[in-house]
Coordinates of N, CA and C in Angstrom, one line a residue:
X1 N -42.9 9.7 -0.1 CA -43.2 9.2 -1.5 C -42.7 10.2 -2.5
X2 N -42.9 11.7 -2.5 CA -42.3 12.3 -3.0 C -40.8 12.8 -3.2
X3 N -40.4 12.3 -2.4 CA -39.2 12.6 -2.6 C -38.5 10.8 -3.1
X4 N -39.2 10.1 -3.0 CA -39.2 8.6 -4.0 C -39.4 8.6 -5.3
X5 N -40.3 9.7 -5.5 CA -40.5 10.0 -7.1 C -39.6 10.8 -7.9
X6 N -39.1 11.9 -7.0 CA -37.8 12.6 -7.5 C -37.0 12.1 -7.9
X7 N -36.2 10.6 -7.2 CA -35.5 9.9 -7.9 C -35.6 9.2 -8.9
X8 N -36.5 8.4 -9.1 CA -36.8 7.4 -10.0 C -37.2 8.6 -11.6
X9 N -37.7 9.7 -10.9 CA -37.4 10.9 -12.0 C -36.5 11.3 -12.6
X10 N -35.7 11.6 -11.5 CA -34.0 11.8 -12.4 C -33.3 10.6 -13.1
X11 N -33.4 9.3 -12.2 CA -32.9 8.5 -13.4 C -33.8 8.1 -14.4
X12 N -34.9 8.6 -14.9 CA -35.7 8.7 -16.3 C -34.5 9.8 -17.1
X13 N -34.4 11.1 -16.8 CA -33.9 11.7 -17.4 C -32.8 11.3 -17.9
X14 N -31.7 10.7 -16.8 CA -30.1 10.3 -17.1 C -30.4 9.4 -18.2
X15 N -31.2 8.4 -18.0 CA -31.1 7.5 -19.2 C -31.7 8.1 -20.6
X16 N -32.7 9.0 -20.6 CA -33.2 9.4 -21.9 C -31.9 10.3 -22.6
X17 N -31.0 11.0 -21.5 CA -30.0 11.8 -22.1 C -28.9 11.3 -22.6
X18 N -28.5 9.6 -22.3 CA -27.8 8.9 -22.4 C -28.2 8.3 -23.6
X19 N -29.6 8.1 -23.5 CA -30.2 7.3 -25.2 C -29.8 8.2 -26.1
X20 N -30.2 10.1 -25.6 CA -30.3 10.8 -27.2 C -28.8 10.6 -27.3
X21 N -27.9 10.6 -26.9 CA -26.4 11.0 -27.1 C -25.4 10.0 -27.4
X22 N -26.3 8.6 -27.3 CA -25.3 7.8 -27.2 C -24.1 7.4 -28.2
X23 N -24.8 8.1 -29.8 CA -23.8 7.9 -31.0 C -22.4 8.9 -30.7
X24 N -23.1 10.3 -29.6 CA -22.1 11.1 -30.1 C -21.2 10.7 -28.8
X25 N -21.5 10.3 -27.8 CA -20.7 9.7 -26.5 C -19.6 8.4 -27.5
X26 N -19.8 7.5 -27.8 CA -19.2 6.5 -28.6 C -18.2 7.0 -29.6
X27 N -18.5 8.1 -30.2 CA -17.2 8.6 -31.1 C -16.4 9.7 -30.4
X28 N -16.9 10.2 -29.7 CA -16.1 11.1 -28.4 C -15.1 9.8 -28.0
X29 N -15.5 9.2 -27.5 CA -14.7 8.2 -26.8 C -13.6 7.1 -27.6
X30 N -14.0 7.0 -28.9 CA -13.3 6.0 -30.1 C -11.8 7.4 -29.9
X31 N -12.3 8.5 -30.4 CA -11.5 9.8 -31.1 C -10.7 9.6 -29.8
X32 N -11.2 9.7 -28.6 CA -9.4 10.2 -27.5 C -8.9 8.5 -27.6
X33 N -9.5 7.6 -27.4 CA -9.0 6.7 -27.4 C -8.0 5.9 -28.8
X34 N -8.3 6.4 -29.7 CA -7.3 6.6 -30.8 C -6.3 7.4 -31.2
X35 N -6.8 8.8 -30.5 CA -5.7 10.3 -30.2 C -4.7 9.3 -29.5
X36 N -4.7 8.6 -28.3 CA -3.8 8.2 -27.4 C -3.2 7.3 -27.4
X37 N -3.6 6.1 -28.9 CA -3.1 5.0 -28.9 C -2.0 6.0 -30.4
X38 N -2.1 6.6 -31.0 CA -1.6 7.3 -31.6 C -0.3 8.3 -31.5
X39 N -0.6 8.8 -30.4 CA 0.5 9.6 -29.8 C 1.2 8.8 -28.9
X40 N 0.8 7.7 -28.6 CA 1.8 6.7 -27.5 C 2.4 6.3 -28.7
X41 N 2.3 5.6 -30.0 CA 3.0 4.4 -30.7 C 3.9 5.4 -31.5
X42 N 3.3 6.7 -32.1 CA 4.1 7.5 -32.7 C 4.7 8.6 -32.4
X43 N 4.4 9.5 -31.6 CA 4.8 11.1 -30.8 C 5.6 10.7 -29.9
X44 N 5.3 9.8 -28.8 CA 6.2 10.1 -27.7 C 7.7 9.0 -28.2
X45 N 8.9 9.4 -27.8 CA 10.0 8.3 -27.4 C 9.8 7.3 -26.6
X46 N 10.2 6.2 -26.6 CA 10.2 5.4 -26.5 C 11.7 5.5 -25.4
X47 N 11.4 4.7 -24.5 CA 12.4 4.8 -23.0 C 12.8 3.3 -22.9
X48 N 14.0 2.8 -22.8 CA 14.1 1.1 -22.1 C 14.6 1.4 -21.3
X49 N 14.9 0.7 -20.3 CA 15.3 0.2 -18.7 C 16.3 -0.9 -18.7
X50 N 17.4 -1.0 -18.3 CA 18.1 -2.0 -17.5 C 18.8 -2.1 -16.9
X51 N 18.4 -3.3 -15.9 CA 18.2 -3.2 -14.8 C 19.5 -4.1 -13.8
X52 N 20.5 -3.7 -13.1 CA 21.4 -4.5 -12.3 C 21.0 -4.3 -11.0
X53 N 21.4 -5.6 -10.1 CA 20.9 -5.6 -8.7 C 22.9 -5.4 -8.0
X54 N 23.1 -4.8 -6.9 CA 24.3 -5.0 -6.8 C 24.3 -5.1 -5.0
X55 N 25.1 -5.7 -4.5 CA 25.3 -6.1 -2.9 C 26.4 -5.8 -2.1
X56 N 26.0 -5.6 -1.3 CA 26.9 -5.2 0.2 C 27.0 -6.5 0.6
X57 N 28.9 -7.0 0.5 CA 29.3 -8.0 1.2 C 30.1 -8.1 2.8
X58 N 29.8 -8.2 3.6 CA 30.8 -8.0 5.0 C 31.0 -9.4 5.1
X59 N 30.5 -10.2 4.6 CA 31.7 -11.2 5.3 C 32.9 -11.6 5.5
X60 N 33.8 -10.6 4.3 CA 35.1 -10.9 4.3 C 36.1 -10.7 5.2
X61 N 35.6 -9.2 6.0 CA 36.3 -8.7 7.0 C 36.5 -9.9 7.7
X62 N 37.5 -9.5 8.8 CA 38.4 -10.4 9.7 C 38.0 -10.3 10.9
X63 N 37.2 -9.2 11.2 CA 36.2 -9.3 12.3 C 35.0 -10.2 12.0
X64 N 34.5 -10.1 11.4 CA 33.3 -11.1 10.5 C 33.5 -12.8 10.9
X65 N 35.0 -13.1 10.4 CA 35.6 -14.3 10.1 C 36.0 -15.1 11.3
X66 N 36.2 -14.3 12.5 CA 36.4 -14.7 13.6 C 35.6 -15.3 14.5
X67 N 34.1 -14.5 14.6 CA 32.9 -15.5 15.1 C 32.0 -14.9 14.0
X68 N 31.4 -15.9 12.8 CA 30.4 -15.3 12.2 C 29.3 -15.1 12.6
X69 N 28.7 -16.1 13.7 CA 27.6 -16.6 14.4 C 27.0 -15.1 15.2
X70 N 28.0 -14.3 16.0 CA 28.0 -12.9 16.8 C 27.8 -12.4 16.0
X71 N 28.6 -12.2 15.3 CA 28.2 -10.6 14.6 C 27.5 -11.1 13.0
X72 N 26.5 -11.8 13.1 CA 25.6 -11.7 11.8 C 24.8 -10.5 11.8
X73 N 24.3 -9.9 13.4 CA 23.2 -8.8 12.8 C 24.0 -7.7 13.2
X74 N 25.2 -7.5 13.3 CA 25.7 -6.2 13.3 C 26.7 -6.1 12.2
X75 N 26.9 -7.3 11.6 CA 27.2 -7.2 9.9 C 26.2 -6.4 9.0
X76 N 24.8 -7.1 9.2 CA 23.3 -6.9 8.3 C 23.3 -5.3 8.7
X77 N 23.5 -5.2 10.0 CA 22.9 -3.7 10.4 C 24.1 -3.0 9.4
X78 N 25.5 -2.8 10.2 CA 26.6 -2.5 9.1 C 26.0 -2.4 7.3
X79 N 26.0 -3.4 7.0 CA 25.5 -3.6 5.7 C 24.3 -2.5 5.0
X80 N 23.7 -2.1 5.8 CA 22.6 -1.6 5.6 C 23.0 0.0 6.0
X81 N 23.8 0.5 6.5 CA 24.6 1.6 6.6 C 25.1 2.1 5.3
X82 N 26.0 1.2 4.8 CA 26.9 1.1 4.0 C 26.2 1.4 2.4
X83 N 25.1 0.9 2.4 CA 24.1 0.9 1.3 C 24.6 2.4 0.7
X84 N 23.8 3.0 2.3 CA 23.2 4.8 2.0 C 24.5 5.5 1.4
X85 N 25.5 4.9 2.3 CA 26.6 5.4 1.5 C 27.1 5.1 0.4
X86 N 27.0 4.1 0.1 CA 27.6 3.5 -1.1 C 26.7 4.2 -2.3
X87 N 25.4 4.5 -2.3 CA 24.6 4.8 -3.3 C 24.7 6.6 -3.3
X88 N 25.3 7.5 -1.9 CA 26.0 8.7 -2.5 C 27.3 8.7 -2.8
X89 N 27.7 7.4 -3.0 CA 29.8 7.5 -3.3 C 28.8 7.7 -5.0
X90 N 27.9 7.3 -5.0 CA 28.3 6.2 -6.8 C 27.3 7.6 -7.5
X91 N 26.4 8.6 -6.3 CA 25.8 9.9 -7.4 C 26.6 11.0 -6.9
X92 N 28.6 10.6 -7.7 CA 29.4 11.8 -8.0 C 30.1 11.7 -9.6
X93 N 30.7 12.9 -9.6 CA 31.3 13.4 -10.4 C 31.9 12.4 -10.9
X94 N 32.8 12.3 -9.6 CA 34.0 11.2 -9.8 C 33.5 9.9 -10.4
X95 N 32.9 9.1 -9.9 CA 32.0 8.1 -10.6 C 31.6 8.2 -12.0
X96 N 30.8 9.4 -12.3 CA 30.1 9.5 -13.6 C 31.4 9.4 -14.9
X97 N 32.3 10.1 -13.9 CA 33.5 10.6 -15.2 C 34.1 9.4 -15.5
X98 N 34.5 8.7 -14.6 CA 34.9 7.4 -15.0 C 34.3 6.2 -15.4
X99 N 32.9 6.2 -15.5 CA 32.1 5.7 -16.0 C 32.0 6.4 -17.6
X100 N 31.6 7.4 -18.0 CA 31.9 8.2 -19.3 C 33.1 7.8 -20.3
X101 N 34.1 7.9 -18.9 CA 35.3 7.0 -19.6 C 35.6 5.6 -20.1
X102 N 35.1 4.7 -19.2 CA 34.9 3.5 -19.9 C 34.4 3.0 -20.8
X103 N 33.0 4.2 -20.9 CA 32.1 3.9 -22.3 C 32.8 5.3 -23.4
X104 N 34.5 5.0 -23.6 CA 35.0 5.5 -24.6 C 34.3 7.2 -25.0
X105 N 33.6 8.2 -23.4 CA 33.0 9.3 -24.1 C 31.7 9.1 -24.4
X106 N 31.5 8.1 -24.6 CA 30.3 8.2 -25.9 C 29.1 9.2 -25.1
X107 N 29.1 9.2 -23.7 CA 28.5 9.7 -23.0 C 29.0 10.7 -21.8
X108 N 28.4 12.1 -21.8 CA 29.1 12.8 -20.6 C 28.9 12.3 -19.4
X109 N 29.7 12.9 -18.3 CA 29.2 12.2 -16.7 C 28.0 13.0 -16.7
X110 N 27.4 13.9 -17.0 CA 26.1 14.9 -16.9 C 25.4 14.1 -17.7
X111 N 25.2 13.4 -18.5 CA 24.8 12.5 -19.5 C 24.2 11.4 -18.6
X112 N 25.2 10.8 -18.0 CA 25.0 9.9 -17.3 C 24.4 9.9 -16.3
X113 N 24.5 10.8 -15.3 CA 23.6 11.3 -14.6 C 22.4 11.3 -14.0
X114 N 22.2 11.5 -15.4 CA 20.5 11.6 -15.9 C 19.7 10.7 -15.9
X115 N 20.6 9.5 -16.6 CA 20.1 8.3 -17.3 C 20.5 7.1 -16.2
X116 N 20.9 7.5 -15.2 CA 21.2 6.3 -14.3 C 20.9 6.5 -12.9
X117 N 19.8 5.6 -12.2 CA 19.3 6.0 -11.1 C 19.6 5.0 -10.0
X118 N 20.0 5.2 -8.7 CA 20.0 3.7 -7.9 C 18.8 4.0 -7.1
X119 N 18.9 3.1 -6.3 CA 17.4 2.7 -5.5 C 17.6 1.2 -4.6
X120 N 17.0 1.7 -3.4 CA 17.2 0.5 -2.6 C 15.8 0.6 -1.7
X121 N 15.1 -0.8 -1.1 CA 14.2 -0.8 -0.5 C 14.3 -0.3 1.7
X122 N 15.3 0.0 1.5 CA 16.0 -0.1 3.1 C 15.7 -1.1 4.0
X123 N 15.2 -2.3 3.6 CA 15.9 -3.2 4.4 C 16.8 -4.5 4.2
X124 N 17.5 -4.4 2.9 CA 18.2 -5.2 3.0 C 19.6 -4.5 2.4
X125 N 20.6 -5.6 1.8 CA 21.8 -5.0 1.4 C 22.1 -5.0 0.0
X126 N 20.8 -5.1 -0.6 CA 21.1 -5.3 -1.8 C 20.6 -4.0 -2.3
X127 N 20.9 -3.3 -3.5 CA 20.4 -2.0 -4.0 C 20.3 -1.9 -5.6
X128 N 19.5 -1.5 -6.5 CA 19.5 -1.4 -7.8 C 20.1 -0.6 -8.5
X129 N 20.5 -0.2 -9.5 CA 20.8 0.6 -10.2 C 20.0 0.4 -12.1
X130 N 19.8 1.7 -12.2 CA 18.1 1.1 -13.6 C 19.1 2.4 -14.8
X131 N 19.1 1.7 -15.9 CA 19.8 2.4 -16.7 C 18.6 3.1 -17.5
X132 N 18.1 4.1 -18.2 CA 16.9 4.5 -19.3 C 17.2 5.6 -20.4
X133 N 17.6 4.5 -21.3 CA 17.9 5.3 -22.7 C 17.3 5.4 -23.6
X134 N 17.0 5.7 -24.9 CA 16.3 5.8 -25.7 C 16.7 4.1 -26.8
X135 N 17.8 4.0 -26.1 CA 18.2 2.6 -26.9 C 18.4 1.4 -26.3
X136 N 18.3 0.4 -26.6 CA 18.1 -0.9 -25.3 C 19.8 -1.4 -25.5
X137 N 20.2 -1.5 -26.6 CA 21.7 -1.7 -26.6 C 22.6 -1.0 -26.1
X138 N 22.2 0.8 -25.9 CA 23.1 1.4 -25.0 C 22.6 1.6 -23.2
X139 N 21.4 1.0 -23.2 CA 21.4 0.9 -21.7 C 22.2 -0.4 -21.0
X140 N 21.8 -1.7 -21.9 CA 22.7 -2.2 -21.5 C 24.3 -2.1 -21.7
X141 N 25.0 -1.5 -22.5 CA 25.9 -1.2 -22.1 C 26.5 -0.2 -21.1
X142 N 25.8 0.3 -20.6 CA 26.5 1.5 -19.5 C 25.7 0.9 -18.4
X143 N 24.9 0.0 -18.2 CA 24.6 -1.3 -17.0 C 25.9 -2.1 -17.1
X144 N 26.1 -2.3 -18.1 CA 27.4 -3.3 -17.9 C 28.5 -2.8 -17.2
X145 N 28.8 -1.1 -18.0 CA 29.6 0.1 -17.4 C 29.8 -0.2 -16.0
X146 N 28.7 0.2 -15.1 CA 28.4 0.1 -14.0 C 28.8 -0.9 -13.0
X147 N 28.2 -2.5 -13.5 CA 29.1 -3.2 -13.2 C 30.4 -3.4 -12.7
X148 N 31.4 -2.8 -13.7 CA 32.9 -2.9 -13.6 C 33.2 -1.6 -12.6
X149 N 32.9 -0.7 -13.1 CA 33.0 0.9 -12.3 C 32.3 0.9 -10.8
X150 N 31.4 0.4 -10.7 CA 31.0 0.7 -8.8 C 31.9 -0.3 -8.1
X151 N 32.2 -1.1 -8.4 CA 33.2 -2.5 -7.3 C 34.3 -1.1 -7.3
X152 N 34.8 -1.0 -8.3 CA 36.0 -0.1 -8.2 C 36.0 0.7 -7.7
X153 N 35.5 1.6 -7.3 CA 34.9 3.1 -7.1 C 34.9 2.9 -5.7
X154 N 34.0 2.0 -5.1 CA 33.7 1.3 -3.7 C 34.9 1.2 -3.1
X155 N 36.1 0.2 -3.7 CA 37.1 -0.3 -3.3 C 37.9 0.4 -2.7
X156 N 38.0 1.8 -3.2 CA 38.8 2.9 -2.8 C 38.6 3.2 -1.2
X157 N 37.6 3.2 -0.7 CA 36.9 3.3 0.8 C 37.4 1.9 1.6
X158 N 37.6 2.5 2.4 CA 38.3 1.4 3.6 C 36.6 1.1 4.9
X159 N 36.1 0.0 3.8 CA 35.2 0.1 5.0 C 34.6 -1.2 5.7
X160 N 35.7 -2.1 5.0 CA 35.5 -3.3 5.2 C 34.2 -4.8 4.3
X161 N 34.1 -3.5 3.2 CA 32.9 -4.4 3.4 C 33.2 -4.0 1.6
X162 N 32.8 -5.3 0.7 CA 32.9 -5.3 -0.8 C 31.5 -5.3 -1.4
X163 N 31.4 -4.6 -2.7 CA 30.3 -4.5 -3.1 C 30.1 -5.5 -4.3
X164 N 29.5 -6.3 -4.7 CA 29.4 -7.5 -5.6 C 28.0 -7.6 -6.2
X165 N 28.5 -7.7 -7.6 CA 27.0 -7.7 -8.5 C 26.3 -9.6 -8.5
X166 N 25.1 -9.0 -7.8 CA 23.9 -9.9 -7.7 C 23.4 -10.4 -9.0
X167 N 22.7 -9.7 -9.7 CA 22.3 -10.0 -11.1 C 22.7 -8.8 -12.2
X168 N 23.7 -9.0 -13.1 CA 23.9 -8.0 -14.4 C 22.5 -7.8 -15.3
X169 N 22.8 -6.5 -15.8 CA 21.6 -6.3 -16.7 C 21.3 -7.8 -18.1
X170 N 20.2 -7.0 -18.7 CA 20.0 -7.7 -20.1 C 19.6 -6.8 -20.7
X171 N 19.4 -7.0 -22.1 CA 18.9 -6.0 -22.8 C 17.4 -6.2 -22.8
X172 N 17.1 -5.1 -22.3 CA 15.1 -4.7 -22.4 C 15.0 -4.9 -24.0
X173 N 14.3 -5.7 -24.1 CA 13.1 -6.3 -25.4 C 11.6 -5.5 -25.1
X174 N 11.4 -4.6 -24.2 CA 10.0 -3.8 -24.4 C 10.3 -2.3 -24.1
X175 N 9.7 -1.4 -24.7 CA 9.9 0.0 -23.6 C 9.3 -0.3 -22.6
X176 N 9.8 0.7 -21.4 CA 9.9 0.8 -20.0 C 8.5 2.0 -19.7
X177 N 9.0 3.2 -21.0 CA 7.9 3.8 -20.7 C 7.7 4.4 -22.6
X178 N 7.0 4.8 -22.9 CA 5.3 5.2 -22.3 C 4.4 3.9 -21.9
X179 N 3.6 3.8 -21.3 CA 2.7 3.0 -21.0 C 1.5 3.0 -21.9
X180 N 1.2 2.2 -22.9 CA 0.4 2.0 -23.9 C -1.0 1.6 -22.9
X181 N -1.0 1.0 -22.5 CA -2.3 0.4 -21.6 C -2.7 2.0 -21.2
X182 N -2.3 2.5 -20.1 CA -2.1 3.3 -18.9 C -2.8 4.9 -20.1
X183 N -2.2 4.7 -21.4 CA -2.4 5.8 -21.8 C -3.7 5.5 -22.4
X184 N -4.1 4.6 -22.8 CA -5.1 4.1 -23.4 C -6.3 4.1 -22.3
X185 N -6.3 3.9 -21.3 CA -7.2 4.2 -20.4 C -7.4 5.5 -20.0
X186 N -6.0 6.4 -20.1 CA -6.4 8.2 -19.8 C -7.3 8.6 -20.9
X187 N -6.8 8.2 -21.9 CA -8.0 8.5 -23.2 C -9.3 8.3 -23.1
X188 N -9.3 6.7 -22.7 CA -11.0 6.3 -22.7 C -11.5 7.2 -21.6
X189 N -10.6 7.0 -20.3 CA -11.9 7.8 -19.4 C -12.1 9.1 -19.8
X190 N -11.1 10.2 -20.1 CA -11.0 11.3 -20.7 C -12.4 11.8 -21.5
X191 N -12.2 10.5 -22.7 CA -12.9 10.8 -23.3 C -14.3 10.8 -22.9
X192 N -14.4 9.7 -22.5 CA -16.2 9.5 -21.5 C -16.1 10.9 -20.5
X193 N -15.8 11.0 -19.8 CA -16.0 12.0 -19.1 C -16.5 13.3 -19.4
X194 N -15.9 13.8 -20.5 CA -15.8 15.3 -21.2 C -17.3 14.9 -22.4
X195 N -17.6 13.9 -22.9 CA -18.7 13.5 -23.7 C -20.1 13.7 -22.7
X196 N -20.1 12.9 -21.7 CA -20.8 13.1 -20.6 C -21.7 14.3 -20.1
X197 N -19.9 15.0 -20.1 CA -20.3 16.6 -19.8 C -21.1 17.2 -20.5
X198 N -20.7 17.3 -21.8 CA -21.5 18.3 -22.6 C -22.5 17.8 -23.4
X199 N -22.7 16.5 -23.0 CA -24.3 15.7 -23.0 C -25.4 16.4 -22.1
X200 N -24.7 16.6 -20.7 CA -25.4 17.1 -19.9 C -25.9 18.5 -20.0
X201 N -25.1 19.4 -19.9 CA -24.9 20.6 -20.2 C -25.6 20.8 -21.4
X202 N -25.7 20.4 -22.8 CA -26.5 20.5 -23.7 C -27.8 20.3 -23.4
X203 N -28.6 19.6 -22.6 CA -29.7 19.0 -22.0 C -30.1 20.0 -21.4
X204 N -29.3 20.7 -20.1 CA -29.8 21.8 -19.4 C -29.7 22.8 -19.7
X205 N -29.2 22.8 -21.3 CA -29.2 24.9 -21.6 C -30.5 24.7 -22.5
X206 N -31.1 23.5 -22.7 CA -31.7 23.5 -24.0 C -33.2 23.5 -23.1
X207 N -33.8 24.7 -23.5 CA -34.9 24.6 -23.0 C -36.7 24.1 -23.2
X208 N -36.4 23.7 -24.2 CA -37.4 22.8 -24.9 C -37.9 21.5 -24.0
X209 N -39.6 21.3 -23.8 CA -39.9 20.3 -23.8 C -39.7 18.6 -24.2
X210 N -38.9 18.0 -23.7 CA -38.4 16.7 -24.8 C -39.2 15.4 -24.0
X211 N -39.4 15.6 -22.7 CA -40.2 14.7 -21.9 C -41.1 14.3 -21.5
X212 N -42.1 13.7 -21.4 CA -43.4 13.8 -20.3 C -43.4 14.6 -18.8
X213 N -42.3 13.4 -18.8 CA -42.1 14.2 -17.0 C -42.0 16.0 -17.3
X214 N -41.7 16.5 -18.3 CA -41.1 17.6 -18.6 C -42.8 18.8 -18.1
X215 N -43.3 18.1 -18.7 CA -45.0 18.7 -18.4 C -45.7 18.4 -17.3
X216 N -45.2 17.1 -16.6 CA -45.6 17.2 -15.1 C -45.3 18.9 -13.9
X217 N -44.2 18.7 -14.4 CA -43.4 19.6 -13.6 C -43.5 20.9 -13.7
X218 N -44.7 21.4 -14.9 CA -45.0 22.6 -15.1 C -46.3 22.7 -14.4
X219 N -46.6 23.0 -12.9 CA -47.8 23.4 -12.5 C -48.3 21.9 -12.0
X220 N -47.8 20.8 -12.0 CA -48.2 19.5 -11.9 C -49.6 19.2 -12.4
X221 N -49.5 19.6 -14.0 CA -50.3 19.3 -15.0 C -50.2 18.2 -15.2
X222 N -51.3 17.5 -15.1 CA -51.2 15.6 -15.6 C -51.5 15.8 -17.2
X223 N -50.6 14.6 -17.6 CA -51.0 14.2 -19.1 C -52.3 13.6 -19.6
X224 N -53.4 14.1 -20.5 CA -54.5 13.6 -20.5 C -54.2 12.6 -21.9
X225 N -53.1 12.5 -23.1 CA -53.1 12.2 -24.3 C -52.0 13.0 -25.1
X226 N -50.9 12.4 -25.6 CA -50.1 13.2 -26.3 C -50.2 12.7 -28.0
X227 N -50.1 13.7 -29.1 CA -50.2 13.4 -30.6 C -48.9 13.4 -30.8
X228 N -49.1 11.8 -31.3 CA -47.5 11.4 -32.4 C -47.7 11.9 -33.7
X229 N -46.1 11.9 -34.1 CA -45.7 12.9 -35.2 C -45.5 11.8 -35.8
X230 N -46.3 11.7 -37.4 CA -46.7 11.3 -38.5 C -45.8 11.5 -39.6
X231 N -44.9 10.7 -40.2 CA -44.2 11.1 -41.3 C -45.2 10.9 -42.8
X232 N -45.0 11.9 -43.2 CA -46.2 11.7 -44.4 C -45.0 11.5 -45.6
X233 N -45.5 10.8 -46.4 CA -44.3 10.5 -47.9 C -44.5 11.6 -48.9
X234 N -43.6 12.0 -49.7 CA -44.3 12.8 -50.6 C -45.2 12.6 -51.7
X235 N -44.5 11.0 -51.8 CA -46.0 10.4 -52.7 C -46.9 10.7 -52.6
X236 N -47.8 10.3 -51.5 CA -48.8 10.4 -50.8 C -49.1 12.2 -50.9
X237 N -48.5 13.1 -50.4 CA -49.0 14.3 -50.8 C -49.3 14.6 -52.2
X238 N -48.5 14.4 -53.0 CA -48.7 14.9 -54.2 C -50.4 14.3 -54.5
X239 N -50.3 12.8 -54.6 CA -51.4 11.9 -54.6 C -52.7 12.8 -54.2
X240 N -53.0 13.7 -53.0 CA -53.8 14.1 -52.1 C -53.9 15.6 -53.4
X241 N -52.9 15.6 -53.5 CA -53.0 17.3 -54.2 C -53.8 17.7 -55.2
X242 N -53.3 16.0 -56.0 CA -54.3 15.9 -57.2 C -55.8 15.7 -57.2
X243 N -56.0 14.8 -56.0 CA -57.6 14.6 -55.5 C -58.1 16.1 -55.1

């Protein structure tokens, strides 16, 4: 039973500490949650994305062409080889520079680099490539880059097998990053959390009586009658002063 009471004890306290604090917990939490909706729309850059899908073709070979039916899964397997390679032909020098060059300079191959990532799921033959610039018109143009420049690039390799674009980019109509939501929730919890804290923490340095329970627990003195605090007007005193 006592250790039944302990509990139902502590959550008396959680909520009375939760009552006294609640104005300052709510603006704690408005303040990060507006800090973050703040520094998302105005501080940070703004990132777009776009996006081309590009493919490993083997059907053309002449080994392929002769029984398709045999060698479909040692095409796919082939295919799926060819990926891994194909996506370190396309992060070199040689690639970037000639990609740099297409887009007239406007961008170094080190530039490019940076800003252009491929990615594949390893099991099929298709693989991405995500452009992320600060500008949605120049991502899709060096996705378009890309395009023209990896078939070529590829072509040079004797390996039987052609690389062909699945879907060309478009231009991103949203940033890609910062995440407004995502940041908006690190704030809110942020904020609740650290409000919380020093809700708590203020509660337990502060050594004052504020409870009933608070006088149980000294000596397990029962309460016989506690006196409420009377706001008197000053009307009223003055009134009394003159009597």
């Amino acid at each position: 039973m006592e250790e039944k009471d302990e509990i139902v004890l502590s959550y008396k306290i959680i909520l009375e500490v939760l009552k006294r604090n609640v104005i300052f917990i709510i603006v704690t939490v408005l303040i990060f949650s507006l800090s973050s909706y703040f520094i998302t729309e105005y501080l940070i850059d703004k990132q777009y994305t776009a996006r081309l899908s590009l493919y490993v073709d083997t059907t053309s070979n002449s080994e392929y062409l002769s029984n398709p039916a045999a060698n479909d899964l040692n095409s796919y397997n082939y295919a799926q080889k060819l990926v891994a390679t194909y996506i370190k032909m396309l992060n070199t020098k040689t690639f970037y520079s000639a990609l740099s060059e297409k887009l007239n300079g406007k961008y170094t191959a080190s530039e490019l680099s940076e800003k252009i990532k491929f990615s594949t799921d390893n099991e099929t033959e298709i693989f991405d490539a995500s452009v992320v610039t600060a500008n949605p018109a120049d991502a899709k143009a060096i996705a378009d880059a890309v395009a023209i420049v990896a078939p070529s690039t590829i072509s040079r390799l004797d390996t039987n097998a052609e690389l062909k674009i699945v879907d060309y980019a478009s231009t991103p109509t949203v940033p890609s990053s910062p995440s407004l939501k995502k940041n908006l929730f690190v704030g809110f919890g942020a904020g609740l959390v650290l409000s919380l804290l020093i809700a708590f923490i203020r509660n337990f340095l502060d050594k004052k009586i504020k409870f009933d329970e608070d006088v149980n627990m000294i000596d397990d003195i029962p309460i016989l009658g506690a006196i409420p605090h009377f706001e008197i007007s000053s009307a009223n005193t003055a009134h009394k002063t003159k009597d």
